[in-house]
CSV table of C-alpha atoms in Angstrom, one decimal:
chain,number,residue,atom,x,y,z
A,20,MET,CA,-25.1,90.3,-39.9
A,21,THR,CA,-24.5,93.7,-38.4
A,22,MET,CA,-26.0,94.3,-35.0
A,23,LYS,CA,-28.5,97.1,-34.9
A,24,LYS,CA,-27.7,99.9,-32.5
A,25,THR,CA,-30.3,100.5,-29.8
A,26,THR,CA,-30.8,102.8,-26.9
A,27,LYS,CA,-32.9,100.2,-25.1
A,28,LYS,CA,-31.9,97.4,-22.8
A,29,GLN,CA,-31.2,94.0,-24.3
A,30,ARG,CA,-31.3,90.5,-22.9
A,31,LEU,CA,-27.8,89.1,-23.1
A,32,PHE,CA,-26.1,85.8,-22.2
A,33,PHE,CA,-22.9,84.0,-23.0
A,34,ALA,CA,-23.3,80.5,-24.4
A,35,LEU,CA,-21.6,77.6,-26.3
A,36,ALA,CA,-23.1,76.2,-29.5
A,37,PRO,CA,-22.9,72.4,-30.0
A,38,GLN,CA,-21.8,72.6,-33.7
A,39,GLN,CA,-19.0,70.1,-33.9
A,40,PRO,CA,-18.2,67.3,-34.6
A,41,ALA,CA,-20.8,66.5,-37.2
A,42,ASP,CA,-21.7,63.0,-35.9
A,43,SER,CA,-22.6,64.4,-32.4
A,44,VAL,CA,-24.7,67.1,-34.0
A,45,THR,CA,-26.5,64.5,-36.1
A,46,ALA,CA,-27.1,62.4,-33.0
A,47,LEU,CA,-28.4,65.4,-31.1
A,48,HIS,CA,-30.9,66.1,-33.8
A,49,GLN,CA,-32.1,62.5,-33.8
A,50,LEU,CA,-32.5,62.8,-30.0
A,51,THR,CA,-34.7,65.9,-30.2
A,52,CYS,CA,-36.8,64.3,-32.9
A,53,GLN,CA,-38.0,61.9,-30.2
A,54,ILE,CA,-39.2,64.6,-27.8
A,55,ASP,CA,-42.4,66.6,-28.1
A,56,GLN,CA,-42.1,70.4,-28.1
A,57,ALA,CA,-38.4,70.1,-28.9
A,58,VAL,CA,-36.3,73.2,-29.3
A,59,PRO,CA,-35.2,73.6,-33.0
A,60,ILE,CA,-31.8,72.1,-33.6
A,61,ASP,CA,-30.3,75.4,-34.7
A,62,ASN,CA,-31.4,77.0,-31.4
A,63,LEU,CA,-29.7,74.6,-29.1
A,64,HIS,CA,-26.9,76.0,-26.8
A,65,ILE,CA,-25.2,75.7,-23.5
A,66,THR,CA,-25.6,78.8,-21.4
A,67,LEU,CA,-22.4,79.9,-19.7
A,68,ALA,CA,-23.5,83.2,-18.0
A,69,PHE,CA,-26.8,84.9,-18.0
A,70,LEU,CA,-26.3,88.7,-18.0
A,71,GLY,CA,-30.0,89.7,-17.9
A,72,MET,CA,-31.3,93.0,-19.3
A,73,VAL,CA,-28.4,95.3,-19.8
A,74,THR,CA,-28.0,98.9,-21.2
A,75,PRO,CA,-26.0,99.7,-24.3
A,76,ALA,CA,-23.3,101.2,-22.1
A,77,GLN,CA,-23.1,97.9,-20.2
A,78,THR,CA,-23.0,96.0,-23.4
A,79,GLU,CA,-20.0,98.0,-24.6
A,80,ALA,CA,-18.3,97.5,-21.3
A,81,ILE,CA,-18.9,93.7,-21.4
A,82,VAL,CA,-17.5,93.3,-24.9
A,83,GLN,CA,-14.5,95.5,-23.9
A,84,ALA,CA,-13.9,93.5,-20.7
A,85,ILE,CA,-13.8,90.2,-22.6
A,86,ASP,CA,-11.6,91.7,-25.3
A,87,ASN,CA,-9.1,92.9,-22.6
A,88,HIS,CA,-9.2,89.6,-20.7
A,89,PRO,CA,-9.9,86.8,-23.2
A,90,PRO,CA,-10.1,83.2,-22.0
A,91,THR,CA,-7.8,80.7,-23.6
A,92,GLY,CA,-8.1,77.0,-24.5
A,93,ALA,CA,-10.6,75.2,-26.6
A,94,PHE,CA,-12.1,72.1,-24.9
A,95,SER,CA,-14.5,69.3,-25.3
A,96,ALA,CA,-17.5,68.2,-23.1
A,97,THR,CA,-19.7,65.2,-23.0
A,98,PHE,CA,-23.5,65.4,-22.5
A,99,SER,CA,-25.2,62.1,-21.6
A,100,THR,CA,-27.9,62.5,-18.9
A,101,LEU,CA,-31.6,63.3,-19.6
A,102,GLY,CA,-33.6,65.2,-17.0
A,103,TYR,CA,-36.5,67.5,-16.3
A,104,TRP,CA,-36.8,70.7,-14.2
A,105,ARG,CA,-40.3,71.2,-13.0
A,106,ARG,CA,-39.9,74.9,-12.2
A,107,SER,CA,-38.6,75.9,-15.6
A,108,LYS,CA,-40.7,73.2,-17.4
A,109,VAL,CA,-37.8,72.0,-19.6
A,110,VAL,CA,-36.3,68.7,-20.6
A,111,TRP,CA,-32.5,68.9,-20.7
A,112,LEU,CA,-29.4,66.9,-21.7
A,113,GLY,CA,-26.8,67.3,-19.0
A,114,CYS,CA,-23.1,67.1,-18.6
A,115,PRO,CA,-22.5,64.8,-15.6
A,116,GLN,CA,-18.8,65.4,-15.4
A,117,PRO,CA,-18.0,69.0,-16.6
A,118,PRO,CA,-14.4,69.4,-17.7
A,119,ALA,CA,-12.3,71.8,-15.7
A,120,PRO,CA,-11.9,74.2,-18.7
A,121,LEU,CA,-15.6,74.6,-18.9
A,122,GLN,CA,-16.0,75.6,-15.2
A,123,ASP,CA,-12.9,77.7,-15.6
A,124,LEU,CA,-14.5,79.6,-18.5
A,125,VAL,CA,-17.6,80.3,-16.4
A,126,ASP,CA,-15.6,81.5,-13.5
A,127,HIS,CA,-13.5,83.7,-15.7
A,128,LEU,CA,-16.5,85.3,-17.3
A,129,TYR,CA,-18.1,86.2,-14.0
A,130,THR,CA,-14.8,87.5,-12.6
A,131,VAL,CA,-14.1,89.7,-15.6
A,132,LEU,CA,-17.7,91.0,-15.8
A,133,ALA,CA,-18.1,91.8,-12.1
A,134,PRO,CA,-16.9,95.4,-12.7
A,135,CYS,CA,-19.6,95.7,-15.3
A,136,GLY,CA,-22.3,95.1,-12.8
A,137,ILE,CA,-23.0,91.5,-13.6
A,138,VAL,CA,-23.8,89.4,-10.6
A,139,ARG,CA,-23.3,85.7,-10.5
A,140,GLU,CA,-26.2,83.4,-9.7
A,141,PRO,CA,-25.9,81.8,-6.3
A,142,ARG,CA,-26.7,78.3,-7.5
A,143,PRO,CA,-23.9,76.0,-8.8
A,144,TYR,CA,-23.3,76.0,-12.5
A,145,ALA,CA,-25.0,73.0,-14.2
A,146,PRO,CA,-24.1,72.8,-17.9
A,147,HIS,CA,-27.0,71.5,-20.0
A,148,ILE,CA,-28.7,71.7,-23.4
A,149,THR,CA,-32.4,72.5,-23.2
A,150,LEU,CA,-34.1,70.0,-25.5
A,151,ALA,CA,-37.7,70.9,-25.0
A,152,LYS,CA,-39.7,73.8,-23.3
A,153,ALA,CA,-43.1,74.3,-21.8
A,154,ILE,CA,-43.4,70.7,-20.6
A,155,LYS,CA,-45.9,71.2,-17.8
A,156,GLN,CA,-45.7,67.7,-16.3
A,157,ARG,CA,-42.8,65.5,-15.7
A,158,PRO,CA,-42.4,63.2,-18.8
A,159,THR,CA,-41.9,60.1,-16.7
A,160,ALA,CA,-42.3,57.7,-19.6
A,161,LEU,CA,-39.8,59.6,-21.7
A,162,LEU,CA,-37.2,59.8,-19.0
A,163,GLU,CA,-37.6,56.1,-18.2
A,164,THR,CA,-37.4,54.8,-21.7
A,165,LEU,CA,-35.2,57.2,-23.7
A,166,THR,CA,-31.5,56.6,-23.1
A,167,PRO,CA,-29.5,59.3,-24.7
A,168,PRO,CA,-26.1,58.5,-26.3
A,169,ALA,CA,-23.0,60.1,-24.8
A,170,LEU,CA,-22.5,63.1,-27.1
A,171,THR,CA,-19.1,64.8,-27.0
A,172,PHE,CA,-18.9,68.3,-28.5
A,173,HIS,CA,-15.8,70.4,-29.2
A,174,PHE,CA,-15.9,74.1,-28.4
A,175,PRO,CA,-13.3,76.3,-30.0
A,176,ALA,CA,-15.3,79.5,-29.3
A,177,PHE,CA,-18.2,80.8,-27.3
A,178,GLY,CA,-20.8,83.5,-28.1
A,179,LEU,CA,-22.4,86.6,-26.8
A,180,TYR,CA,-26.1,86.3,-27.5
A,181,ILE,CA,-28.7,89.0,-27.8
A,182,SER,CA,-32.2,87.7,-27.4
A,183,THR,CA,-35.0,89.9,-28.9
A,184,THR,CA,-38.7,89.5,-29.6
A,185,GLU,CA,-40.4,91.3,-32.4
A,186,HIS,CA,-43.9,91.1,-33.8
A,187,ALA,CA,-44.0,88.9,-36.9
A,188,GLN,CA,-44.7,90.4,-40.3
A,189,PRO,CA,-47.2,90.5,-41.9
A,190,PRO,CA,-49.6,91.3,-39.1
A,191,SER,CA,-51.8,88.4,-40.0
A,192,GLN,CA,-49.3,86.0,-38.5
A,193,PRO,CA,-50.1,85.9,-34.8
A,194,HIS,CA,-46.9,84.6,-33.4
A,195,ALA,CA,-44.0,86.7,-32.2
A,196,GLN,CA,-40.8,86.4,-34.0
A,197,HIS,CA,-37.8,85.7,-31.8
A,198,SER,CA,-34.2,86.2,-32.9
A,199,VAL,CA,-30.8,85.7,-31.2
A,200,GLN,CA,-27.8,87.4,-32.6
A,201,ARG,CA,-24.5,85.8,-31.7
A,202,ARG,CA,-21.0,87.4,-31.7
A,203,ALA,CA,-18.6,84.5,-31.5
A,204,LEU,CA,-15.5,84.9,-29.4
A,205,PRO,CA,-12.5,82.6,-29.9
A,206,LEU,CA,-11.1,80.4,-27.1
A,207,SER,CA,-7.8,79.9,-28.9
A,208,GLY,CA,-6.1,80.1,-32.3
A,209,SER,CA,-6.8,82.1,-35.4
A,210,VAL,CA,-10.3,82.5,-36.8
A,211,ALA,CA,-12.1,83.2,-40.1
A,212,THR,CA,-15.4,85.0,-40.1
A,213,VAL,CA,-18.5,83.7,-41.8
A,214,ASN,CA,-21.9,85.4,-41.7
A,215,THR,CA,-25.0,83.2,-41.7
A,216,VAL,CA,-28.7,83.4,-41.0
A,217,ILE,CA,-30.2,80.2,-39.9
A,218,PRO,CA,-34.0,79.9,-40.1
A,219,SER,CA,-35.8,77.6,-37.8
A,220,THR,CA,-39.0,75.7,-38.4
A,221,ARG,CA,-40.9,76.0,-35.1
A,222,GLN,CA,-42.5,78.9,-33.2
A,223,SER,CA,-41.7,81.5,-35.8
A,224,GLU,CA,-38.1,81.7,-34.5
A,225,GLN,CA,-35.0,82.8,-36.3
A,226,TRP,CA,-31.4,82.8,-35.2
A,227,ALA,CA,-29.1,85.4,-36.8
A,228,ALA,CA,-25.6,84.4,-36.2
A,229,THR,CA,-22.2,85.8,-36.9
A,230,VAL,CA,-20.0,82.7,-36.7
A,231,ARG,CA,-16.3,82.8,-36.4
A,232,ILE,CA,-14.8,79.4,-37.3
A,233,HIS,CA,-11.4,78.4,-36.2
A,234,ASN,CA,-8.8,77.4,-38.8
A,235,ASN,CA,-6.5,75.4,-36.6
A,236,VAL,CA,-8.6,73.5,-34.0
């Protein structure tokens, strides 16, 4: 899907998509089915760096910076701890022992993007997958009774995501329509490009994705 040109600021972030191997994806879906107000399976991701609202000129500079200084090395990471953050009201699946390549990727992104005006958050990086949102109270029973399996995902690429909100059509539908467009960036090896649009089933959300799939990892 071709990204629409705009003169307005856009909300950008870099993230990983937990899309392989298939058995881990299936287990992740089964886990979310046990949680109220779960994020649609196709919308799950691991944020690497939040860029905030950026101008078109910044976006071009960001893409160029990554193209000029690409990170290398696909890696795997295991997510196995369930938790809740009261401030953001989310239930998450965390990575208790982040692999060095994951932290290196985050460090690399912020280093490369500093000249583009991107400021790193002061808090330590805590890789996680948000499983449910708008959970107003701590789900104590869920956290005490649900033991997630250790899910290992392989990441041959990461993505630059654009998050937008548009009013749904026709106007009789009250909910806003949210979309995220992803430009995948390889971590290693050759790639083949596949364009897909993945509809979700909750909260009138759609994810439009340009997915680059590695041939050799």
